[in-house]
PDB file of C-alpha atoms in Angstrom:
ATOM      1  CA  SER A   1       3.378  25.995  11.127  1.00 83.00           C
ATOM      2  CA  GLU A   2       2.758  24.013   8.149  1.00 84.00           C
ATOM      3  CA  LEU A   3       0.917  21.264  10.480  1.00 83.00           C
ATOM      4  CA  GLY A   4      -1.382  24.567  11.627  1.00 82.00           C
ATOM      5  CA  ALA A   5      -1.642  25.777   8.309  1.00 83.00           C
ATOM      6  CA  ALA A   6      -2.938  22.161   6.858  1.00 80.00           C
ATOM      7  CA  CYS A   7      -5.241  21.885   9.642  1.00 79.00           C
ATOM      8  CA  GLU A   8      -6.987  25.355   9.031  1.00 81.00           C
ATOM      9  CA  ARG A   9      -7.442  24.128   5.195  1.00 80.00           C
ATOM     10  CA  ALA A  10      -8.707  20.887   6.164  1.00 77.00           C
ATOM     11  CA  GLN A  11     -11.810  22.520   8.015  1.00 80.00           C
ATOM     12  CA  GLY A  12     -12.908  23.862   4.946  1.00 72.00           C
ATOM     13  CA  LEU A  13     -13.100  20.583   3.048  1.00 70.00           C
ATOM     14  CA  ALA A  14     -16.575  18.884   2.475  1.00 70.00           C
ATOM     15  CA  LEU A  15     -17.048  15.473   1.860  1.00 62.00           C
ATOM     16  CA  GLU A  16     -19.425  14.517  -1.340  1.00 68.00           C
ATOM     17  CA  GLY A  17     -21.967  12.401   0.139  1.00 68.00           C
ATOM     18  CA  SER A  18     -21.948  10.706   3.767  1.00 76.00           C
ATOM     19  CA  VAL A  19     -18.778  10.230   5.774  1.00 76.00           C
ATOM     20  CA  HIS A  20     -19.720   6.346   5.672  1.00 78.00           C
ATOM     21  CA  ARG A  21     -20.251   6.027   2.018  1.00 82.00           C
ATOM     22  CA  THR A  22     -17.050   7.963   1.488  1.00 84.00           C
ATOM     23  CA  VAL A  23     -15.096   5.699   3.567  1.00 83.00           C
ATOM     24  CA  ARG A  24     -16.546   2.574   1.841  1.00 84.00           C
ATOM     25  CA  ARG A  25     -15.896   3.730  -1.481  1.00 87.00           C
ATOM     26  CA  GLY A  26     -12.495   4.874  -0.792  1.00 89.00           C
ATOM     27  CA  LEU A  27     -11.477   1.582   0.861  1.00 89.00           C
ATOM     28  CA  ALA A  28     -12.733  -0.157  -2.277  1.00 90.00           C
ATOM     29  CA  ARG A  29     -11.157   2.198  -4.584  1.00 92.00           C
ATOM     30  CA  LEU A  30      -7.830   1.286  -2.730  1.00 92.00           C
ATOM     31  CA  VAL A  31      -8.774  -2.776  -3.149  1.00 92.00           C
ATOM     32  CA  ARG A  32      -9.193  -1.927  -6.718  1.00 94.00           C
ATOM     33  CA  GLN A  33      -5.394   0.037  -7.136  1.00 95.00           C
ATOM     34  CA  ILE A  34      -3.513  -2.981  -5.653  1.00 94.00           C
ATOM     35  CA  ARG A  35      -5.230  -5.334  -7.712  1.00 94.00           C
ATOM     36  CA  ALA A  36      -4.574  -3.374 -10.670  1.00 96.00           C
ATOM     37  CA  ALA A  37      -0.773  -2.522  -9.522  1.00 96.00           C
ATOM     38  CA  TYR A  38       0.018  -6.226  -8.723  1.00 95.00           C
ATOM     39  CA  ALA A  39      -1.578  -7.501 -11.942  1.00 96.00           C
ATOM     40  CA  THR A  40       0.722  -5.006 -13.622  1.00 97.00           C
ATOM     41  CA  ALA A  41       3.712  -5.910 -11.524  1.00 94.00           C
ATOM     42  CA  SER A  42       3.168  -9.835 -11.996  1.00 93.00           C
ATOM     43  CA  SER A  43       2.811  -9.604 -15.874  1.00 95.00           C
ATOM     44  CA  SER A  44       5.563  -6.849 -16.472  1.00 93.00           C
ATOM     45  CA  PRO A  45       7.908  -6.941 -13.440  1.00 90.00           C
ATOM     46  CA  SER A  46      10.291  -4.258 -13.388  1.00 91.00           C
ATOM     47  CA  ALA A  47      11.307  -1.966 -10.889  1.00 92.00           C
ATOM     48  CA  GLU A  48       8.720   0.695 -11.882  1.00 95.00           C
ATOM     49  CA  THR A  49       5.856  -1.528 -11.333  1.00 95.00           C
ATOM     50  CA  PHE A  50       7.068  -3.115  -7.967  1.00 95.00           C
ATOM     51  CA  HIS A  51       7.664   0.332  -7.383  1.00 95.00           C
ATOM     52  CA  ALA A  52       4.263   1.270  -8.297  1.00 96.00           C
ATOM     53  CA  LEU A  53       2.454  -1.574  -6.512  1.00 96.00           C
ATOM     54  CA  ARG A  54       4.554  -0.388  -2.970  1.00 95.00           C
ATOM     55  CA  LYS A  55       2.910   3.152  -3.831  1.00 96.00           C
ATOM     56  CA  ARG A  56      -0.677   1.678  -3.467  1.00 95.00           C
ATOM     57  CA  CYS A  57       0.241  -0.898  -0.361  1.00 94.00           C
ATOM     58  CA  LYS A  58       1.377   1.970   1.728  1.00 95.00           C
ATOM     59  CA  ASP A  59      -1.598   4.262   0.660  1.00 94.00           C
ATOM     60  CA  PHE A  60      -3.669   1.116   1.933  1.00 94.00           C
ATOM     61  CA  PHE A  61      -1.309   0.725   4.904  1.00 95.00           C
ATOM     62  CA  TYR A  62      -1.864   4.148   6.205  1.00 94.00           C
ATOM     63  CA  VAL A  63      -5.606   3.908   6.067  1.00 92.00           C
ATOM     64  CA  CYS A  64      -5.716   0.837   7.507  1.00 92.00           C
ATOM     65  CA  LYS A  65      -3.346   1.934  10.239  1.00 93.00           C
ATOM     66  CA  LEU A  66      -6.049   4.332  11.084  1.00 90.00           C
ATOM     67  CA  LEU A  67      -8.875   2.222  11.046  1.00 89.00           C
ATOM     68  CA  ALA A  68      -7.445  -0.759  12.865  1.00 90.00           C
ATOM     69  CA  ASP A  69      -8.972   0.239  16.529  1.00 88.00           C
ATOM     70  CA  ALA A  70     -12.593   0.449  14.828  1.00 85.00           C
ATOM     71  CA  SER A  71     -12.343  -2.238  12.636  1.00 86.00           C
ATOM     72  CA  PRO A  72     -10.181  -4.881  14.538  1.00 88.00           C
ATOM     73  CA  ASN A  73     -11.756  -7.953  12.850  1.00 86.00           C
ATOM     74  CA  LEU A  74     -11.239  -6.689   9.073  1.00 85.00           C
ATOM     75  CA  VAL A  75      -8.682  -4.119   9.174  1.00 89.00           C
ATOM     76  CA  GLY A  76      -6.474  -4.907  12.237  1.00 88.00           C
ATOM     77  CA  PRO A  77      -5.353  -8.036  10.992  1.00 88.00           C
ATOM     78  CA  LEU A  78      -4.003  -6.340   7.550  1.00 90.00           C
ATOM     79  CA  VAL A  79      -1.773  -4.276   9.068  1.00 93.00           C
ATOM     80  CA  LYS A  80       0.943  -6.526  10.019  1.00 91.00           C
ATOM     81  CA  ASP A  81       0.600  -7.665   6.645  1.00 92.00           C
ATOM     82  CA  LEU A  82       0.554  -4.691   4.873  1.00 93.00           C
ATOM     83  CA  ASP A  83       3.584  -3.170   6.927  1.00 93.00           C
ATOM     84  CA  ARG A  84       5.763  -6.198   5.743  1.00 94.00           C
ATOM     85  CA  LEU A  85       4.829  -5.872   2.398  1.00 94.00           C
ATOM     86  CA  GLY A  86       5.605  -2.281   2.250  1.00 93.00           C
ATOM     87  CA  GLU A  87       9.087  -3.471   4.022  1.00 95.00           C
ATOM     88  CA  ALA A  88       9.691  -5.766   1.195  1.00 95.00           C
ATOM     89  CA  LEU A  89       8.930  -3.793  -1.418  1.00 96.00           C
ATOM     90  CA  GLY A  90      10.712  -0.925  -0.110  1.00 95.00           C
ATOM     91  CA  GLU A  91      13.776  -3.007   0.080  1.00 96.00           C
ATOM     92  CA  GLU A  92      13.494  -4.482  -3.340  1.00 96.00           C
ATOM     93  CA  HIS A  93      13.147  -0.859  -4.698  1.00 96.00           C
ATOM     94  CA  ASP A  94      16.412   0.171  -3.010  1.00 96.00           C
ATOM     95  CA  LEU A  95      18.045  -2.730  -4.583  1.00 96.00           C
ATOM     96  CA  ALA A  96      16.391  -1.848  -8.012  1.00 95.00           C
ATOM     97  CA  LEU A  97      18.106   1.729  -7.292  1.00 95.00           C
ATOM     98  CA  LEU A  98      21.790  -0.053  -6.108  1.00 95.00           C
ATOM     99  CA  GLY A  99      21.794  -2.011  -9.382  1.00 94.00           C
ATOM    100  CA  GLU A 100      21.252   1.040 -11.570  1.00 93.00           C
ATOM    101  CA  GLN A 101      23.973   3.017  -9.448  1.00 94.00           C
ATOM    102  CA  ILE A 102      26.388  -0.045  -9.813  1.00 94.00           C
ATOM    103  CA  HIS A 103      25.833  -0.556 -13.761  1.00 89.00           C
ATOM    104  CA  ALA A 104      25.920   3.403 -14.364  1.00 92.00           C
ATOM    105  CA  ARG A 105      29.393   3.226 -12.560  1.00 93.00           C
ATOM    106  CA  PRO A 106      31.079  -0.081 -12.698  1.00 92.00           C
ATOM    107  CA  ASP A 107      34.575   1.434 -11.825  1.00 92.00           C
ATOM    108  CA  GLU A 108      33.668   2.330  -8.642  1.00 90.00           C
ATOM    109  CA  TRP A 109      32.267  -1.021  -7.820  1.00 90.00           C
ATOM    110  CA  GLY A 110      35.482  -3.183  -8.719  1.00 87.00           C
ATOM    111  CA  GLY A 111      35.284  -2.847 -12.314  1.00 91.00           C
ATOM    112  CA  SER A 112      32.940  -4.394 -14.718  1.00 90.00           C
ATOM    113  CA  ASP A 113      33.699  -8.178 -13.302  1.00 90.00           C
ATOM    114  CA  GLY A 114      33.137  -6.562  -9.496  1.00 90.00           C
ATOM    115  CA  ALA A 115      30.066  -4.589 -10.751  1.00 92.00           C
ATOM    116  CA  ALA A 116      28.165  -7.422 -12.731  1.00 93.00           C
ATOM    117  CA  GLU A 117      28.754  -9.837  -9.555  1.00 94.00           C
ATOM    118  CA  LEU A 118      27.315  -7.044  -7.305  1.00 93.00           C
ATOM    119  CA  VAL A 119      24.473  -6.446  -9.862  1.00 94.00           C
ATOM    120  CA  ALA A 120      23.981 -10.340 -10.220  1.00 95.00           C
ATOM    121  CA  LEU A 121      23.481 -10.238  -6.077  1.00 95.00           C
ATOM    122  CA  ALA A 122      21.074  -7.118  -5.970  1.00 95.00           C
ATOM    123  CA  GLU A 123      18.878  -9.027  -8.527  1.00 95.00           C
ATOM    124  CA  ARG A 124      19.065 -12.157  -6.745  1.00 96.00           C
ATOM    125  CA  GLU A 125      17.813 -10.428  -3.762  1.00 97.00           C
ATOM    126  CA  ARG A 126      15.183  -8.444  -5.451  1.00 95.00           C
ATOM    127  CA  GLU A 127      13.843 -11.631  -6.794  1.00 94.00           C
ATOM    128  CA  ARG A 128      13.749 -13.433  -3.155  1.00 96.00           C
ATOM    129  CA  LEU A 129      11.850 -10.081  -2.123  1.00 95.00           C
ATOM    130  CA  GLN A 130       9.460 -10.370  -4.760  1.00 94.00           C
ATOM    131  CA  GLY A 131       8.616 -13.635  -3.851  1.00 94.00           C
ATOM    132  CA  GLU A 132       8.450 -12.841  -0.406  1.00 94.00           C
ATOM    133  CA  ALA A 133       5.697 -10.179  -1.187  1.00 94.00           C
ATOM    134  CA  ARG A 134       3.760 -12.367  -3.611  1.00 93.00           C
ATOM    135  CA  PRO A 135       1.743 -14.095  -1.046  1.00 94.00           C
ATOM    136  CA  LEU A 136       1.305 -11.020   1.223  1.00 92.00           C
ATOM    137  CA  CYS A 137      -0.276  -9.468  -2.183  1.00 93.00           C
ATOM    138  CA  GLU A 138      -2.199 -12.545  -2.904  1.00 92.00           C
ATOM    139  CA  ARG A 139      -4.043 -12.229   0.513  1.00 89.00           C
ATOM    140  CA  LEU A 140      -4.937  -8.574  -0.527  1.00 87.00           C
ATOM    141  CA  ILE A 141      -5.849  -8.942  -4.087  1.00 88.00           C
ATOM    142  CA  VAL A 142      -8.665 -12.083  -2.985  1.00 90.00           C
ATOM    143  CA  LEU A 143     -10.493  -9.230  -1.342  1.00 88.00           C
ATOM    144  CA  SER A 144     -13.820  -7.908  -2.868  1.00 89.00           C
ATOM    145  CA  PRO A 145     -13.274  -4.094  -2.949  1.00 87.00           C
ATOM    146  CA  GLY A 146     -17.305  -3.816  -2.191  1.00 86.00           C
ATOM    147  CA  ARG A 147     -17.689  -6.463   0.295  1.00 89.00           C
ATOM    148  CA  PHE A 148     -14.518  -5.122   2.057  1.00 87.00           C
ATOM    149  CA  GLY A 149     -15.237  -1.578   2.194  1.00 85.00           C
ATOM    150  CA  ALA A 150     -18.886  -2.503   3.628  1.00 86.00           C
ATOM    151  CA  GLY A 151     -17.622  -4.791   5.911  1.00 87.00           C
ATOM    152  CA  VAL A 152     -15.604  -2.245   7.664  1.00 88.00           C
ATOM    153  CA  LEU A 153     -18.286   0.127   7.386  1.00 85.00           C
ATOM    154  CA  ARG A 154     -20.489  -2.232   9.623  1.00 86.00           C
ATOM    155  CA  GLU A 155     -17.587  -2.230  12.079  1.00 86.00           C
ATOM    156  CA  LEU A 156     -17.162   1.374  11.980  1.00 81.00           C
ATOM    157  CA  LYS A 157     -21.005   1.919  12.750  1.00 77.00           C
ATOM    158  CA  GLY A 158     -20.647   0.292  15.706  1.00 73.00           C
ATOM    159  CA  SER A 159     -17.297   2.024  17.046  1.00 70.00           C
ATOM    160  CA  TRP A 160     -18.166   5.647  15.710  1.00 61.00           C
ATOM    161  CA  GLN A 161     -20.626   8.217  14.586  1.00 56.00           C
ATOM    162  CA  PRO A 162     -19.873  11.246  13.168  1.00 54.00           C
ATOM    163  CA  GLN A 163     -21.652  14.175  14.899  1.00 55.00           C
ATOM    164  CA  SER A 164     -21.984  16.063  11.984  1.00 55.00           C
ATOM    165  CA  GLU A 165     -23.952  13.310  10.074  1.00 50.00           C
ATOM    166  CA  PRO A 166     -27.805  12.858  10.921  1.00 51.00           C
ATOM    167  CA  ALA A 167     -28.554   9.336  12.419  1.00 50.00           C
ATOM    168  CA  ALA A 168     -31.102   8.549   9.403  1.00 48.00           C
ATOM    169  CA  GLU A 169     -28.481   8.882   6.478  1.00 50.00           C
ATOM    170  CA  ALA A 170     -25.801   7.055   8.825  1.00 50.00           C
ATOM    171  CA  ALA A 171     -28.305   3.992   9.362  1.00 52.00           C
ATOM    172  CA  GLY A 172     -28.596   3.781   5.473  1.00 50.00           C
TER     173      GLY A 172
END
């Protein structure tokens, strides 16, 4: 019932401008958001900044997954890396939360010595996962937001033409 209601609401939505322009701008915005989140996580590494980076990467992953078949050259190769990146950042976040729980209740984790050892192990694993995520992020941040969006749009134009959009507007 919720899915049906969402479908009904979606029918009333209208895009501002052409579908192609919306796709191009949306992809460029996602790339800029990942750049900003990565810059913040790199300069101020914390559970919160890496979690924010993960959310932006997952947003980009889901959009890329939807577009991968229509843009196999530009988007297709990103899907696998984005999935690995999301997994690494997800595990990193889980360990950060575990460390907080251990720190808050050391008696439940073997007392202060045992808890300190577990927190140290979690921190080392978080650092390893952050190191695994960095090269994947660096592949994303070198994308030019405008060029990437325009390149994907060129591939989309070759494989998809929305019926509701006049051909003259789609060509522009």
